[in-house]
mmCIF file of C-alpha atoms in Angstrom:
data_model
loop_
_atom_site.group_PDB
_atom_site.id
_atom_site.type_symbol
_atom_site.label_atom_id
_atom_site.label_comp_id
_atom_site.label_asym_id
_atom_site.label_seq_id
_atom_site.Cartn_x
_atom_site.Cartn_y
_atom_site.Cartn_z
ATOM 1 C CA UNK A 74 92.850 105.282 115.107
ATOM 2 C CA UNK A 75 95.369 104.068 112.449
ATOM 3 C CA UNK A 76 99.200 105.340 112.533
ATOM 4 C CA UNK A 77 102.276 104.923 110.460
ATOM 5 C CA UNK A 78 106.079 104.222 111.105
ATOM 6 C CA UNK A 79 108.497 104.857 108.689
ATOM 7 C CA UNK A 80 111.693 104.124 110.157
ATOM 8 C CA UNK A 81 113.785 105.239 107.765
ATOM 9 C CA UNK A 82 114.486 109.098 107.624
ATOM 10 C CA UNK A 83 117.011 109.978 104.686
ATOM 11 C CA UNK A 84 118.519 106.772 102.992
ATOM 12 C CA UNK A 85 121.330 107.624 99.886
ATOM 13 C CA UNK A 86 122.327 105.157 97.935
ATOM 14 C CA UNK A 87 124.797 104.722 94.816
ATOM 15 C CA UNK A 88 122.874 103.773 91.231
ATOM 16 C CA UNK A 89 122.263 99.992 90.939
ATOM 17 C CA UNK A 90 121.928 98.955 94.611
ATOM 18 C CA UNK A 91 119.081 97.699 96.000
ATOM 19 C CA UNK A 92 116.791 99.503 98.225
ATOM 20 C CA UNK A 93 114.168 99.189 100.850
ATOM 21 C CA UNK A 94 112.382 101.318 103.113
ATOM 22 C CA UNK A 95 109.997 100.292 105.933
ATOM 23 C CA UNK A 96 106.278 100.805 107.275
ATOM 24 C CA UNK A 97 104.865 99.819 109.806
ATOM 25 C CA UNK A 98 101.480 100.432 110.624
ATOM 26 C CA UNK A 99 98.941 100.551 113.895
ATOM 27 C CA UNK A 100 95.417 99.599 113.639
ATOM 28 C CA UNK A 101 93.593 95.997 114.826
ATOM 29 C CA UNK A 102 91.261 96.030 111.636
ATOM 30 C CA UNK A 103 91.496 95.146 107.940
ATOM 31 C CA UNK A 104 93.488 97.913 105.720
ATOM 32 C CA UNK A 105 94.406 99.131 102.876
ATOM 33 C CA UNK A 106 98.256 100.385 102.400
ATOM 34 C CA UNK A 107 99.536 102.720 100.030
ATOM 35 C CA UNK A 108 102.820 104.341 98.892
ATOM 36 C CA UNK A 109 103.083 107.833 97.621
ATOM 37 C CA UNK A 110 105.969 109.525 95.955
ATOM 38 C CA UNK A 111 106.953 112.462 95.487
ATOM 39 C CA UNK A 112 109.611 114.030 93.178
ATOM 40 C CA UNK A 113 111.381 117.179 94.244
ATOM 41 C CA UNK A 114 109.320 120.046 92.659
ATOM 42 C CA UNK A 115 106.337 117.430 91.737
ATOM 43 C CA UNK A 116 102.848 116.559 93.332
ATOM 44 C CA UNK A 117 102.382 113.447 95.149
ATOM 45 C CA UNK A 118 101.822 110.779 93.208
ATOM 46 C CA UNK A 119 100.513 107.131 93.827
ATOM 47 C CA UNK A 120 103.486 104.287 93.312
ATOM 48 C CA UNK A 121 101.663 101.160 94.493
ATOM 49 C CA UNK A 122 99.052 100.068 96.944
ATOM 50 C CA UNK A 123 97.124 97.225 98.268
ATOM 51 C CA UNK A 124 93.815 96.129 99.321
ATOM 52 C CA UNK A 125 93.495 92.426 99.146
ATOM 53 C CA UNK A 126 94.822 89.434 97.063
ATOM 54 C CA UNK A 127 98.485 88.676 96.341
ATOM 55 C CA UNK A 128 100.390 90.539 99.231
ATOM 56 C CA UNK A 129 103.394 91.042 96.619
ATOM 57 C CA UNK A 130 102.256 94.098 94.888
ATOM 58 C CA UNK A 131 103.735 95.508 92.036
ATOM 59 C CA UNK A 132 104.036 99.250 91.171
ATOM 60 C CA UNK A 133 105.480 101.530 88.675
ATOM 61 C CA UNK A 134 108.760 102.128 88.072
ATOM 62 C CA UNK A 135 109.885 98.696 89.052
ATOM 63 C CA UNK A 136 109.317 98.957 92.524
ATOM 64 C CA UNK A 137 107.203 96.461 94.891
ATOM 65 C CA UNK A 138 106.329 96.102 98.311
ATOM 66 C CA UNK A 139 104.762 93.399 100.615
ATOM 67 C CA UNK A 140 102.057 92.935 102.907
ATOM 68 C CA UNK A 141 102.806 90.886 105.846
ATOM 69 C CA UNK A 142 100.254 91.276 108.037
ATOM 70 C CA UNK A 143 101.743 89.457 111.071
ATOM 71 C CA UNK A 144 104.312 92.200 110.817
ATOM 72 C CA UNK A 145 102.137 94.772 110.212
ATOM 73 C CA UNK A 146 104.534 96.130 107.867
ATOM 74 C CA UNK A 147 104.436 96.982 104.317
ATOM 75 C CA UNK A 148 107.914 97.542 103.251
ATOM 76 C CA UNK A 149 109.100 99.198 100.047
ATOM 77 C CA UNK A 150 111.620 97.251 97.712
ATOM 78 C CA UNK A 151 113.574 97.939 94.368
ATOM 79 C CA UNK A 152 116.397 95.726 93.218
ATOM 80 C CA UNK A 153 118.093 98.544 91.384
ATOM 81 C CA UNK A 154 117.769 102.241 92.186
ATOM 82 C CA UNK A 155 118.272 104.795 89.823
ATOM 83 C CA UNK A 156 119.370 108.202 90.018
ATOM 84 C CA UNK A 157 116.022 109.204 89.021
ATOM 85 C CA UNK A 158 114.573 107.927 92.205
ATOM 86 C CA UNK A 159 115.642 110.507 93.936
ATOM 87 C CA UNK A 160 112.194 111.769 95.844
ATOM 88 C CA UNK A 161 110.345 111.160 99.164
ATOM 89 C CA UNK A 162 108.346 108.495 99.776
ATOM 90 C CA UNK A 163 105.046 108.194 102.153
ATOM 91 C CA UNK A 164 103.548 105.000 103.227
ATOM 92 C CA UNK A 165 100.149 105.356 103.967
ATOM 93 C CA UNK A 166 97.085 103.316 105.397
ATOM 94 C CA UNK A 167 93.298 103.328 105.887
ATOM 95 C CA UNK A 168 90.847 101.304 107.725
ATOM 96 C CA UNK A 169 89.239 99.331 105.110
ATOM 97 C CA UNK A 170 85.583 99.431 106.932
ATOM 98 C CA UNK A 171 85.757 102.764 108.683
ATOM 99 C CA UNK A 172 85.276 104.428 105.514
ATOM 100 C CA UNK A 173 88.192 106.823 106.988
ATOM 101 C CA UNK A 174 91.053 108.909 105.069
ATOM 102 C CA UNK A 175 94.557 107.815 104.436
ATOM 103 C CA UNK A 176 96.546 108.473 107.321
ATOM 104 C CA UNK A 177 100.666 108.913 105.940
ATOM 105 C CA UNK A 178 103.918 108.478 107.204
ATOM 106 C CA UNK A 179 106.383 111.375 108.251
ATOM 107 C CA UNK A 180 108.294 110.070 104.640
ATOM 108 C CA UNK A 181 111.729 108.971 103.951
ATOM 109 C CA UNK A 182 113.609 111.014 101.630
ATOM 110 C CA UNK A 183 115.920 108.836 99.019
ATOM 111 C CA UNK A 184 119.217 110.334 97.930
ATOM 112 C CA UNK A 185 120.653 108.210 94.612
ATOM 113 C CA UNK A 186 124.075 108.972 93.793
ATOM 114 C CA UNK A 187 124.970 108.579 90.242
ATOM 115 C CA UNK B 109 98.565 119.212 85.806
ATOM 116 C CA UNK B 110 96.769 116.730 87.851
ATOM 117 C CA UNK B 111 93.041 117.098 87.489
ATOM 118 C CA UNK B 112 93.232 118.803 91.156
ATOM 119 C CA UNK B 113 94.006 122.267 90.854
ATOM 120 C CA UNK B 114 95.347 124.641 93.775
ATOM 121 C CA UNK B 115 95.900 128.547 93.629
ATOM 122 C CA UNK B 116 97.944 130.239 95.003
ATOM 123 C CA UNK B 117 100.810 128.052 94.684
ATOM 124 C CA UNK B 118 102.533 130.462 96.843
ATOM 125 C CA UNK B 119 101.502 132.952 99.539
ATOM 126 C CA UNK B 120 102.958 135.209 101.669
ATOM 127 C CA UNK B 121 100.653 137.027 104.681
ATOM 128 C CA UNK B 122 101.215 138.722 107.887
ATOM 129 C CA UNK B 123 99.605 137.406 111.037
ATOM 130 C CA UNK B 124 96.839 139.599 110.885
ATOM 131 C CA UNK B 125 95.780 139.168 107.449
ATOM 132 C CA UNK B 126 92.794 137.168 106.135
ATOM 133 C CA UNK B 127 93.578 134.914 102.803
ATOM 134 C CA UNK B 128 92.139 132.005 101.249
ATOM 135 C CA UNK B 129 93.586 128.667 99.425
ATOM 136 C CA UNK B 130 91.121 127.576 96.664
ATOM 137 C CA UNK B 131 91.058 123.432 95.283
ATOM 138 C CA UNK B 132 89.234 122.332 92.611
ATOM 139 C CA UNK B 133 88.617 119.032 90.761
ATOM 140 C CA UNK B 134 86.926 118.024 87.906
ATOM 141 C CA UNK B 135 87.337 114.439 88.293
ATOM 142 C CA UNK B 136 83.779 113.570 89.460
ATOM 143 C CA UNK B 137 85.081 112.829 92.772
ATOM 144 C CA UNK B 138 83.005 113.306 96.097
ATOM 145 C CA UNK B 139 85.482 113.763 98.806
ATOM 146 C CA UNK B 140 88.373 116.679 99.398
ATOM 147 C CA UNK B 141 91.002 116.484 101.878
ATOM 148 C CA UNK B 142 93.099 118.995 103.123
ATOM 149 C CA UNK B 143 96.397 118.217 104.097
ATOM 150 C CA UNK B 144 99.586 119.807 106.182
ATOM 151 C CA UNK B 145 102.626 119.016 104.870
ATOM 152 C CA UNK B 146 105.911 120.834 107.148
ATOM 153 C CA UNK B 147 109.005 119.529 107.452
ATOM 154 C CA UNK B 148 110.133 116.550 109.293
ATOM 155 C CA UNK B 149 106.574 115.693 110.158
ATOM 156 C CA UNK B 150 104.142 113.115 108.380
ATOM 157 C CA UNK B 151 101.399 114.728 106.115
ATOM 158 C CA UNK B 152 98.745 116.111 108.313
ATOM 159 C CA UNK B 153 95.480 115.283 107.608
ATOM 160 C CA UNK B 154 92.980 118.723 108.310
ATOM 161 C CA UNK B 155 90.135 118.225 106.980
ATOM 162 C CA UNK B 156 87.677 115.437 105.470
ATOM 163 C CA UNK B 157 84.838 116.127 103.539
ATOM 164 C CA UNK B 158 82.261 113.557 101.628
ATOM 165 C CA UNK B 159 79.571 114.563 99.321
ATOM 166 C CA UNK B 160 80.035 118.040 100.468
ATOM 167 C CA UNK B 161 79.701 116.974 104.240
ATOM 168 C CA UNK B 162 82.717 117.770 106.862
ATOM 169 C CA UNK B 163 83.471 114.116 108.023
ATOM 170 C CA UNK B 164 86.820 114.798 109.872
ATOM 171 C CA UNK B 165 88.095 117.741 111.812
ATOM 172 C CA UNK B 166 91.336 116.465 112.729
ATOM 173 C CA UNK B 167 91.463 119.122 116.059
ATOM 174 C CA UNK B 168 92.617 121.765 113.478
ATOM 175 C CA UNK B 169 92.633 125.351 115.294
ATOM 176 C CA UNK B 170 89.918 127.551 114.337
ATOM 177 C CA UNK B 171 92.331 129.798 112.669
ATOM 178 C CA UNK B 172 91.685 127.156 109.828
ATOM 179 C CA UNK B 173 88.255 127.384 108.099
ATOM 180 C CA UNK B 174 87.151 125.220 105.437
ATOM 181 C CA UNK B 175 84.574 125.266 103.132
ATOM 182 C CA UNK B 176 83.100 122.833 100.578
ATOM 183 C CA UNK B 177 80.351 124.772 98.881
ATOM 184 C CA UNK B 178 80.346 121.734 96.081
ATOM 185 C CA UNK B 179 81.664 118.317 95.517
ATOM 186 C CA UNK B 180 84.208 120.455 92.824
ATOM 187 C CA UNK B 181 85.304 122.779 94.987
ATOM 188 C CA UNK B 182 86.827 123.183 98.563
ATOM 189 C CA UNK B 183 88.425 126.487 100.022
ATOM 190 C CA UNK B 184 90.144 127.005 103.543
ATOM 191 C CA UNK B 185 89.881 130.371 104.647
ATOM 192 C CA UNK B 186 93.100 131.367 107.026
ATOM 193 C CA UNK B 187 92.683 134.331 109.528
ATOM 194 C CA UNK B 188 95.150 135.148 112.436
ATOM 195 C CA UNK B 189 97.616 132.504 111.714
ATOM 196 C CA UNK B 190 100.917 131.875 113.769
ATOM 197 C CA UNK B 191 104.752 131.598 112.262
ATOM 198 C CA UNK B 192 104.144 128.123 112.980
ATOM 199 C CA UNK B 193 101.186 127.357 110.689
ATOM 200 C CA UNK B 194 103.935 128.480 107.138
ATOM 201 C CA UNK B 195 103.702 125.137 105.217
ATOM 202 C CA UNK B 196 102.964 123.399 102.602
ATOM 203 C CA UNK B 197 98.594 122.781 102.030
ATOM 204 C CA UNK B 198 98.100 120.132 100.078
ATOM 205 C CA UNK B 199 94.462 119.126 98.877
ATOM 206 C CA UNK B 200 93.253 115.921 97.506
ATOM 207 C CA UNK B 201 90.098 114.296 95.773
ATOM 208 C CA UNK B 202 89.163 110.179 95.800
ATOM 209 C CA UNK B 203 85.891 109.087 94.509
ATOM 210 C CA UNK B 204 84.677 108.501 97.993
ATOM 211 C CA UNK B 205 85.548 108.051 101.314
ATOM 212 C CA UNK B 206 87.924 105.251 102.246
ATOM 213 C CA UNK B 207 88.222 102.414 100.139
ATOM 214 C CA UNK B 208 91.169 100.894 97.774
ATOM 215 C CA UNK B 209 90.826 104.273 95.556
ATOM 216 C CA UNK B 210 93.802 106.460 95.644
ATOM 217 C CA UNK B 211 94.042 110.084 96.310
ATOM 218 C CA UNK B 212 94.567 112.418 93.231
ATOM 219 C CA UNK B 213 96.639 115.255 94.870
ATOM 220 C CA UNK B 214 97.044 118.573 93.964
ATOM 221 C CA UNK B 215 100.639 120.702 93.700
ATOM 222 C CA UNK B 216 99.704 122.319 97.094
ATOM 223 C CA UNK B 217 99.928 125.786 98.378
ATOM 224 C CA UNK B 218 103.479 126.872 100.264
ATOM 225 C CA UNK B 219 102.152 129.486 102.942
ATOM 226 C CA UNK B 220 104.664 131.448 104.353
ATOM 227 C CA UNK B 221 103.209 133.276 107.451
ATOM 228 C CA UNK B 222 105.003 136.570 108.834
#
């Protein structure tokens, strides 16, 4: 069965600095990775995933993350946050040929400072 | 709105009582998810179900009882819950089953259990 680390609990940051939260996944198979955000008051909502390709992936709002499967990880980066990011973020995986749901994260909530 | 539609966004019932959260989609997707979100802990996945067929019973206690009379609609019918169980349900609709497609989520119910 698949599982997700997210190291990072509660991260707060000033506007303009740079940011980056980890995942880390469990599972020996191929998989898909996703990250979910979710603005205070707001549904969850997709901010970038991947599934094969370039393991650079770009998402909305400027943000990116990478795939480095070696690492199992699939960290989270933005060069400059804004005060607007404020939310909590969920990394989240599947098994690519299980066919199974996404397993997420216990989320790392992002504080921006203005 | 998100195209997955929960009611009631908020509920309040005693231990004893009997209550239902309703999801619906119209997205033309074919599986529902049911989700535990509570604090401090990752998302919680419940329930799977594909093409109106329970996939995944994540050891949910049968206190929990779900229902997916069509590929539109999924309900999970709550009876003798603990203290314990007051959280936030979130459901969630994908096209199918695992796979690159993300979830569309809906604005969950926040059950408050007395």
């Amino acid at each position: 069965a698949q599982s997700v680390s997210q190291h990072n609990h509660h991260v707060i940051l000033s506007e303009a600095a740079s940011l980056e939260l980890g995942c880390n996944y469990s599972y020996g198979g191929t998989v898909n990775l996703f990250w979910y955000v979710q603005y205070p008051g707001q549904h969850l909502q997709l901010l970038l995933k991947y599934f094969s390709g370039d393991p650079l992936v770009k998402g909305i709002k400027g943000f990116e993350a990478e795939f480095i499967k070696s690492k199992f990880s699939f960290n989270l980066r933005k060069p400059s946050v804004q005060w607007s990011d404020t939310a909590e973020y969920f990394c989240a995986v599947n098994a690519r040929q299980a066919g199974t749901a996404l397993i997420f994260g216990k989320g790392t909530t992002l504080s921006v400072s203005s | 709105e998100t195209g997955v539609t929960q009611t009631p966004r908020h509920l309040v019932m005693g231990m004893t009582n009997k209550k239902s959260l309703k999801c619906e989609q119209h997205l033309g997707h074919n599986a529902m998810y049911w989700y535990k979100q509570s604090a401090k802990k990752p998302l919680e996945l419940m329930f799977v179900y594909n093409f109106k067929e329970q996939t995944e019973n994540n050891s949910v206690p049968s206190r929990f009882s779900p229902e997916c009379p069509n590929s539109s609609h999924l309900f999970l019918h709550l009876h003798t819950l603990q203290p314990e169980d007051s959280a936030l349900y979130l459901c969630a609709s994908s096209p199918y089953l695992g796979g690159e497609k993300d979830y569309t989520f809906g604005s969950g119910t926040r059950l408050t259990v007395v």
